[in-house]
Coordinates of C-alpha atoms in Angstrom, one line a residue:
M1 CA 43.0 -38.3 -122.4
S2 CA 42.4 -35.7 -119.7
S3 CA 40.8 -36.5 -116.4
F4 CA 37.4 -34.9 -117.2
N5 CA 37.2 -36.6 -120.6
S6 CA 37.9 -39.9 -118.8
Q7 CA 35.1 -39.1 -116.3
F8 CA 32.6 -38.4 -119.1
L9 CA 33.6 -41.7 -120.8
Y10 CA 33.1 -43.6 -117.6
S11 CA 29.7 -41.9 -117.0
V12 CA 28.5 -42.6 -120.6
T13 CA 29.5 -46.3 -120.1
I14 CA 27.5 -46.7 -116.9
I15 CA 24.5 -44.9 -118.4
L16 CA 24.6 -47.1 -121.4
L17 CA 24.9 -50.1 -119.1
G18 CA 21.7 -49.0 -117.3
Y19 CA 19.9 -48.6 -120.7
I20 CA 21.0 -52.0 -121.9
L21 CA 19.9 -53.7 -118.7
K22 CA 16.5 -52.1 -119.2
R23 CA 16.3 -53.1 -122.8
T24 CA 17.2 -56.7 -122.0
N25 CA 14.6 -56.7 -119.1
L26 CA 17.3 -57.4 -116.5
L27 CA 16.1 -54.1 -115.0
Q28 CA 12.6 -52.7 -115.3
Q29 CA 10.9 -49.4 -114.6
K30 CA 9.8 -50.5 -111.2
D31 CA 13.4 -51.3 -110.4
G32 CA 14.3 -47.7 -111.4
E33 CA 11.8 -46.4 -108.9
A34 CA 13.3 -48.4 -106.1
L35 CA 16.8 -47.3 -107.2
A36 CA 15.6 -43.7 -107.1
R37 CA 14.3 -44.1 -103.5
I38 CA 17.7 -45.5 -102.4
I39 CA 19.6 -42.7 -104.1
F40 CA 17.4 -39.8 -102.7
N41 CA 16.9 -41.2 -99.3
I42 CA 20.2 -42.9 -98.5
T43 CA 23.3 -42.4 -100.8
M44 CA 22.7 -38.8 -101.7
P45 CA 22.1 -37.6 -98.1
C46 CA 25.3 -39.6 -97.1
L47 CA 27.2 -37.8 -99.8
I48 CA 25.9 -34.5 -98.6
I49 CA 26.9 -35.3 -95.0
V50 CA 30.5 -36.2 -96.0
T51 CA 30.8 -33.2 -98.3
F52 CA 29.3 -30.5 -96.0
S53 CA 30.6 -31.8 -92.7
S54 CA 33.6 -29.4 -92.8
I55 CA 32.1 -26.7 -94.9
K56 CA 32.7 -23.0 -94.0
I57 CA 29.7 -20.9 -95.1
D58 CA 30.9 -17.7 -96.7
G59 CA 29.3 -15.0 -98.7
S60 CA 29.9 -16.6 -102.1
L61 CA 28.2 -19.8 -101.1
I62 CA 25.1 -18.0 -99.8
L63 CA 25.1 -16.0 -103.0
L64 CA 24.9 -19.3 -105.0
L65 CA 21.7 -20.2 -103.0
V66 CA 20.2 -16.9 -103.8
I67 CA 21.1 -17.2 -107.5
G68 CA 19.4 -20.6 -107.6
I69 CA 16.1 -19.1 -106.4
V70 CA 16.3 -15.9 -108.4
Y71 CA 17.1 -17.7 -111.7
G72 CA 14.3 -20.1 -111.1
L73 CA 11.8 -17.2 -110.6
L74 CA 13.2 -15.6 -113.8
L75 CA 12.7 -18.8 -115.9
A76 CA 9.2 -19.2 -114.5
A77 CA 8.3 -15.6 -115.4
V78 CA 9.6 -16.2 -119.0
G79 CA 7.6 -19.4 -119.2
V80 CA 4.4 -17.7 -118.1
F81 CA 4.9 -15.0 -120.7
V82 CA 6.0 -17.2 -123.7
F83 CA 3.2 -19.8 -123.2
R84 CA 0.5 -17.3 -122.2
K85 CA -1.6 -18.0 -125.3
D86 CA -1.6 -21.8 -124.9
E87 CA -4.5 -23.6 -123.2
R88 CA -4.3 -23.6 -119.5
K89 CA -3.0 -27.2 -118.9
V90 CA -0.4 -26.9 -121.6
K91 CA 0.8 -23.6 -120.2
G92 CA 0.9 -25.1 -116.7
M93 CA 2.9 -28.2 -117.8
L94 CA 5.5 -26.3 -119.8
T95 CA 5.9 -23.5 -117.2
M96 CA 6.2 -26.1 -114.4
M97 CA 9.1 -27.8 -116.3
I98 CA 11.2 -24.8 -117.0
P99 CA 12.6 -23.5 -113.7
G100 CA 14.1 -26.5 -111.8
F101 CA 17.3 -28.4 -112.5
N102 CA 18.3 -32.1 -112.0
I103 CA 21.4 -31.5 -109.8
G104 CA 21.4 -34.4 -107.4
M105 CA 21.1 -37.3 -109.9
F106 CA 22.6 -35.8 -113.0
A107 CA 25.2 -33.3 -111.9
Y108 CA 26.6 -34.8 -108.7
P109 CA 28.2 -37.9 -110.3
L110 CA 30.0 -35.7 -112.9
V111 CA 30.9 -33.0 -110.5
E112 CA 32.3 -35.5 -108.0
G113 CA 34.4 -37.1 -110.7
I114 CA 35.7 -33.9 -112.2
W115 CA 36.0 -31.4 -109.2
G116 CA 35.7 -33.7 -106.2
K117 CA 34.3 -32.7 -102.8
E118 CA 35.2 -29.0 -103.3
G119 CA 33.0 -28.9 -106.4
L120 CA 30.1 -30.6 -104.6
K121 CA 30.1 -27.9 -101.9
Y122 CA 29.4 -25.2 -104.5
F123 CA 26.8 -27.3 -106.5
G124 CA 25.2 -28.3 -103.2
M125 CA 24.6 -24.7 -102.2
F126 CA 23.1 -23.9 -105.5
D127 CA 20.9 -27.0 -105.1
V128 CA 19.5 -25.7 -101.8
G129 CA 18.0 -22.7 -103.7
N130 CA 17.1 -25.1 -106.5
A131 CA 15.2 -27.3 -104.0
F132 CA 13.0 -24.3 -103.1
V133 CA 12.3 -23.7 -106.8
I134 CA 11.4 -27.4 -107.3
F135 CA 9.3 -28.1 -104.2
V136 CA 7.6 -24.8 -103.9
L137 CA 7.6 -22.8 -107.2
C138 CA 7.2 -25.7 -109.7
Y139 CA 4.6 -27.4 -107.5
V140 CA 2.6 -24.2 -107.1
I141 CA 2.7 -23.6 -110.9
G142 CA 1.7 -27.1 -111.7
S143 CA -1.1 -27.1 -109.2
Y144 CA -2.5 -23.7 -110.2
Y145 CA -2.8 -24.5 -113.9
S146 CA -3.9 -28.1 -113.5
G147 CA -7.6 -27.1 -113.4
D148 CA -10.1 -24.2 -113.4
N149 CA -10.9 -24.2 -109.7
I150 CA -7.8 -25.4 -108.0
D151 CA -6.9 -24.4 -104.4
I152 CA -3.2 -24.5 -103.6
E153 CA -2.7 -26.5 -100.5
F154 CA 0.3 -25.1 -98.6
K155 CA 0.2 -28.0 -96.2
K156 CA 0.8 -30.3 -99.1
I157 CA 3.7 -28.1 -100.3
L158 CA 5.2 -28.1 -96.7
Y159 CA 4.8 -31.9 -96.6
K160 CA 6.8 -32.3 -99.9
V161 CA 9.5 -30.0 -98.6
L162 CA 9.8 -31.9 -95.3
K163 CA 9.7 -35.2 -97.1
S164 CA 12.8 -34.4 -99.2
M165 CA 15.7 -36.1 -97.4
P166 CA 18.4 -34.3 -99.5
L167 CA 17.0 -30.9 -98.7
L168 CA 16.6 -31.7 -95.0
T169 CA 20.2 -33.0 -94.9
Y170 CA 21.4 -29.8 -96.5
V171 CA 19.6 -27.7 -93.9
I172 CA 20.7 -29.7 -90.9
I173 CA 24.3 -30.0 -91.9
C174 CA 24.6 -26.3 -92.8
L175 CA 23.0 -25.3 -89.5
L176 CA 25.4 -27.6 -87.6
A177 CA 28.3 -25.9 -89.5
I178 CA 27.1 -22.5 -88.6
I179 CA 26.7 -23.4 -84.9
G180 CA 30.1 -25.1 -84.9
I181 CA 28.9 -28.6 -84.1
H182 CA 30.9 -31.5 -85.8
L183 CA 29.4 -34.9 -86.4
P184 CA 31.1 -37.9 -84.8
S185 CA 33.8 -39.5 -86.9
Y186 CA 31.9 -42.8 -86.9
V187 CA 28.9 -41.2 -88.6
L188 CA 31.2 -39.6 -91.2
D189 CA 33.0 -42.9 -91.8
V190 CA 29.8 -44.8 -92.4
S191 CA 28.4 -42.0 -94.5
G192 CA 31.6 -42.0 -96.6
I193 CA 31.3 -45.7 -97.3
I194 CA 27.6 -45.4 -98.4
S195 CA 28.3 -42.2 -100.4
K196 CA 30.6 -44.1 -102.7
A197 CA 27.6 -45.8 -104.2
N198 CA 25.9 -42.6 -105.2
M199 CA 27.8 -42.0 -108.4
P200 CA 27.3 -45.4 -110.1
L201 CA 23.7 -45.8 -108.9
S202 CA 22.8 -42.3 -110.2
L203 CA 24.3 -43.0 -113.6
L204 CA 22.7 -46.4 -113.8
L205 CA 19.3 -44.8 -113.0
L206 CA 19.7 -42.3 -115.8
G207 CA 20.2 -45.2 -118.2
V208 CA 17.2 -47.0 -116.9
Y209 CA 15.0 -44.0 -117.4
L210 CA 16.3 -43.2 -120.9
N211 CA 13.6 -43.4 -123.5
F212 CA 14.1 -42.6 -127.1
S213 CA 10.4 -42.8 -128.2
F214 CA 9.3 -39.5 -129.9
Q215 CA 6.0 -38.3 -131.2
K216 CA 6.1 -35.7 -134.1
S217 CA 3.1 -33.8 -132.6
Y218 CA 5.5 -32.9 -129.7
L219 CA 8.1 -31.3 -132.0
K220 CA 7.0 -27.7 -132.0
K221 CA 6.5 -27.4 -128.2
I222 CA 9.8 -29.3 -127.6
I223 CA 11.8 -27.0 -129.8
M224 CA 10.3 -23.9 -128.1
F225 CA 10.8 -25.3 -124.6
L226 CA 14.5 -26.3 -125.3
S227 CA 15.2 -23.0 -127.0
I228 CA 14.0 -21.0 -124.0
R229 CA 15.8 -23.2 -121.4
Y230 CA 19.1 -23.5 -123.2
V231 CA 19.4 -20.2 -125.0
I232 CA 18.7 -18.3 -121.8
G233 CA 20.8 -20.7 -119.7
L234 CA 23.8 -20.5 -122.0
G235 CA 23.5 -16.7 -122.5
V236 CA 23.2 -15.8 -118.8
G237 CA 25.7 -18.5 -117.7
I238 CA 28.4 -17.4 -120.1
A239 CA 27.8 -13.7 -119.3
L240 CA 28.1 -14.4 -115.5
F241 CA 31.1 -16.7 -116.0
F242 CA 33.1 -13.8 -117.5
L243 CA 31.7 -10.9 -115.5
L244 CA 31.5 -12.2 -111.9
P245 CA 34.6 -11.4 -109.8
F246 CA 34.6 -14.8 -108.0
E247 CA 36.8 -17.8 -107.9
D248 CA 36.7 -20.3 -110.8
M249 CA 34.7 -22.9 -109.0
F250 CA 31.9 -20.4 -108.3
R251 CA 31.8 -19.4 -112.0
Y252 CA 31.9 -23.0 -113.2
T253 CA 29.0 -23.8 -110.9
I254 CA 26.8 -21.1 -112.4
L255 CA 27.7 -22.0 -116.0
V256 CA 27.0 -25.7 -115.5
C257 CA 23.9 -25.4 -113.4
F258 CA 22.1 -23.2 -115.9
I259 CA 22.2 -25.9 -118.6
L260 CA 21.4 -29.0 -116.5
P261 CA 18.4 -31.2 -117.4
V262 CA 14.9 -30.5 -116.0
A263 CA 14.2 -31.6 -112.4
G264 CA 13.3 -35.2 -111.9
S265 CA 10.3 -34.3 -109.8
V266 CA 8.4 -32.9 -112.9
L267 CA 7.3 -36.5 -113.8
P268 CA 5.6 -37.2 -110.5
Y269 CA 4.1 -33.8 -110.6
A270 CA 2.7 -34.6 -114.1
V271 CA 1.1 -37.7 -112.7
E272 CA -0.4 -35.8 -109.8
F273 CA -1.8 -33.0 -111.8
K274 CA -2.8 -35.2 -114.8
Y275 CA -0.5 -33.5 -117.4
D276 CA 0.8 -35.3 -120.5
Q277 CA 3.2 -37.8 -118.8
K278 CA 4.6 -39.0 -122.1
F279 CA 5.5 -35.5 -123.2
V280 CA 7.1 -34.7 -119.9
G281 CA 9.1 -37.9 -120.0
T282 CA 10.2 -37.3 -123.6
V283 CA 11.4 -33.7 -122.9
S284 CA 13.2 -34.9 -119.7
N285 CA 15.2 -37.5 -121.7
M286 CA 16.1 -35.0 -124.4
T287 CA 17.4 -32.5 -121.8
I288 CA 19.6 -35.2 -120.3
L289 CA 21.2 -36.0 -123.6
L290 CA 21.5 -32.3 -124.6
S291 CA 22.9 -31.3 -121.2
F292 CA 25.4 -34.1 -121.3
L293 CA 26.7 -33.0 -124.7
L294 CA 26.9 -29.4 -123.7
L295 CA 28.8 -30.1 -120.5
W296 CA 31.3 -32.3 -122.4
G297 CA 31.9 -29.5 -125.0
M298 CA 32.2 -26.7 -122.4
T299 CA 34.6 -28.5 -120.1
N300 CA 36.8 -29.3 -123.1
I301 CA 36.8 -25.6 -124.1
L302 CA 37.1 -24.0 -120.7
M303 CA 39.3 -26.4 -118.7

């Protein structure tokens, strides 16, 4: 069995463990929320520190950041057009869910296991652009369509951006790299120890949040949503994979990122803007399963 097949097998096992722990009530939803806070505020920032501490910012990495933003804007425009005839709140909910990707919790564990720190650098730069899409674009869309007379509060958007520890860590570490300042070895050593917990904790959290409940009334919208997201993602990703004149890791990053699950922040947004939380949760879980199968299939074909 090849290394990436082994990594997928380990990942599935840990995700199933998280799901079993939830089903047997050894872990509950509130435990998942605490686990998510640990991941986003501690283990993931430490992983970013270790990965980006020696990064050299070049043109291709900056381009990944730009692609992350531009592709998010493209998907949002497609969503607004496709769902233009739906009622306001349905259009807002679906369009809000389309642009962002779950990179930190879903992709990082797999990327770290398959491509190591080198792969994380590329995915991390894409995630910087993706963070703008999630915390600004998705939030603005969700807020705008949540009611008839909604004022978009830019202070609230700025607060959410500044509250994101992974995004702040990206920015600070990249600025330090550009300036030429290196973090003390003690900070890197401590961050390295903590960062090792990010992969198992993230995979466990995916298992805890898995939910296979499904309402038939959702079927038509779910099929339309998944078709837009994955048909466009696969089409554009495969085209760029073969057309772009960059190194393999750059092209793998584009191909994989375009078929990742929806961003984890859409569920808190659904709560804040009073959208259908059950629908958002169902679609989020379906994209996790579908993305996992697509990634496994593509890595076996291309690698």
